[in-house]
Amino acid sequence: MLRKLGRYLFEYKALLISVLIIMMIVAILSGFTVGMITPIVSSLFGSTYASSGPWIFRWLIKWVTQGDRLENLIKLAISLILIYGIKFPFSLLLYYLSDSLEQRTIADIRVDMFGKLTNLSYRFHSETKSGELLSKITNDTEKIRFALRRGVIHLGQNMFLLVVYLGLALWASWRLFFLALLLTPFTLLVIQFIGKKVRGKFTTLRKERAFLNTLASEMLHGIKIIKSFGMERYELDRFKEANVNYRKNYVKSHLLKAFLPASSELMGAVLAGGILVLGGILIFRGVITPDRFLVFLGSIILVQQPIRQLNLAYGDLQHGLASMESALEIIEATDIIRDEGKEILKSFGKAIRFEDVSFSYDESKPILKNLNLKIKKGETVALVGPSGGGKTTLVNLIPRFFDPVSGVIEIDGKDIRSFSLDSLRKKIGIVTQDVILFNDSVRNNILYGNPKATKSKLNESIKKSHLTTFVSELKKGLETEIGEKGERISGGEKQRIAIARAILKNPPILILDEATSSLDAVSEKLLQDAMAELLKGRTAIIIAHRLSTVRCADRIIVLSKGEVVEEGNHSELLKKNGLYAQHYTLQFKE
Ligand SMILES: Nc1ncnc2c1ncn2[C@@H]1O[C@H](COP(=O)(O)OP(=O)(O)O)[C@@H](O)[C@H]1O
Ligand SMILES: [Mg+2]
């Protein structure tokens, strides 16, 4: 998982290397400030209390012990300010570069997820909860970002500091250093154990968070249904219960995470006690000079910070890797609908044919059974039958939202799988009962059918779909923004926007799936007229309940339990006195 996160990071090698170099510079400068203890001691107490260090310190010691005491102190102050002055721009640069590294990497992951989700088949989406996917794009990427910041950037920064401080400590006294070292493996074991626990907990926590999102998005989508069934209380209780679970696990896992720094702090205290005693003995016996003891103490105190940060970083990295895993579930998802057709479907010439087509969503329940069907160019075919009979499923096979389990669907004698998905879908227009409007202007919503359409084509489509009055009554006309989900627009208007889209797209094949089912009489009249405009010169499959729509079809196909049970025109089917006739008389009576 870390390797996969690394793959995204390594896209920015130059940036990454610059960040590492600057981290190193900042760490060395930080080490310098600790090393300054030696010249400070020699200047305050005389050089007998201090040992010489690297050349730069020997030079410093000489420089600060030449003049009188006050002069020396001023020199020391200047040196200190100088070191911090040099560190300052590097620290800023480090912030800037590491932020851009982090944001670039995360944006790449986010865009990859979004891109993959738009490309994944309808089948994939119909089988996955949108709340879960949403949580992956928003929450998981945020956690990966956090893990990158803590687990990679802070990790790197603190590693360098660790090396510098440990180096200083080793130089100051190897005896004290090894005493400290003896106590560390124990610390590491504790940390690793807790880290593993934390990771597991956070995976569960992420799932519970996604579940909260799913519940909320289901509620928002189904608010009408919830209200009509008076289920507000039930939904609220369900949400409350999920929240209680989430809260409990959140507190538990975060407590576990807090264990990491708290336990390392305690270990630090044990360490300090040991050093104080041994260090004192070494000074009394003249083995080390006091300044070395002070440098050692300084670096050991300062090294606590990177160690603590490294512990935190470890926990956060584990935490982020769980999210990376979840993000990769999308990025690496394999799709069942393969876009492997090489041929371009240039035009629709003769017929659509279903040959022995069987389909099921899962093996246990067949939805379509050995279906044979031919729709000739120019025909308007109505598909009727009891709800759940497989009508929607059947038409979804034509644009390949799903592929048949067996049998083939052909257009002009060729298996539709031999065409590229894009060229196939360009030839098909779909209007369904639930029209999706995007949070954008009315113009752009209509232009969805063909973003490159000219102004006159746009106006023509508005006229043909009887939207002229609707648009003229809008405050800002075509530029009016559709409120979120277009709740302010009536069902009939939505349908006509969908028709305008389809007219702009101008596909030879049309699928209308219960497009008129939810409308009142006035809206329906307008819609019928718009629909008639849309149908002109096209091949259409209309799924409808209303016989007024069905009656004018060239051919009516009655589908029940996944099989064609009757076929013919309106009067032929009435004479047959079968399922269609029953249905017709029932509606006629109403
Ligand atoms: N995405 C899906 N996953 C599983 N089963 C489905 C799915 N969509 C529809 N079904 C089932 O397939 C059957 C046919 O549904 P559908 O084609 O929508 O019928 P119709 O449009 O004739 O009402 C129904 O039993 C329905 O429950
Ligand atoms: Mg249906």
Coordinates of C-alpha atoms and ligand atoms in Angstrom, one line a residue, residues 126 361 365 367 386-393, ligand 1:
S126 CA -26.0 0.1 -9.6
Y361 CA -28.5 -9.6 -12.2
K365 CA -33.0 -15.2 -10.6
I367 CA -34.8 -11.7 -15.5
P386 CA -46.5 -6.0 -15.5
S387 CA -44.0 -4.1 -13.3
G388 CA -40.9 -6.1 -12.7
G389 CA -41.4 -8.0 -15.9
G390 CA -37.9 -6.9 -17.2
K391 CA -38.8 -3.9 -19.5
T392 CA -36.2 -1.5 -18.1
T393 CA -33.6 -4.3 -18.0
Ligands
LIG1 N1 -29.8 -3.3 -10.6 C1 -30.6 -4.4 -10.3 N2 -30.0 -5.4 -9.5 C2 -30.8 -6.5 -9.2 N3 -32.0 -6.7 -9.6 C3 -32.6 -5.8 -10.3 C4 -31.9 -4.6 -10.7 N4 -32.7 -3.8 -11.5 C5 -33.9 -4.5 -11.6 N5 -33.8 -5.7 -10.9 C6 -34.9 -6.7 -10.8 O1 -35.1 -7.2 -12.1 C7 -36.5 -7.4 -12.3 C8 -36.9 -6.7 -13.6 O2 -36.9 -5.3 -13.3 P1 -37.2 -4.2 -14.4 O3 -36.4 -4.5 -15.6 O4 -36.9 -2.9 -13.8 O5 -38.7 -4.4 -14.6 P2 -39.8 -3.4 -15.3 O6 -39.0 -2.2 -15.9 O7 -40.5 -4.2 -16.3 O8 -40.6 -2.9 -14.2 C9 -37.2 -7.0 -11.1 O9 -37.5 -8.2 -10.4 C10 -36.2 -6.2 -10.4 O10 -36.3 -6.4 -9.0

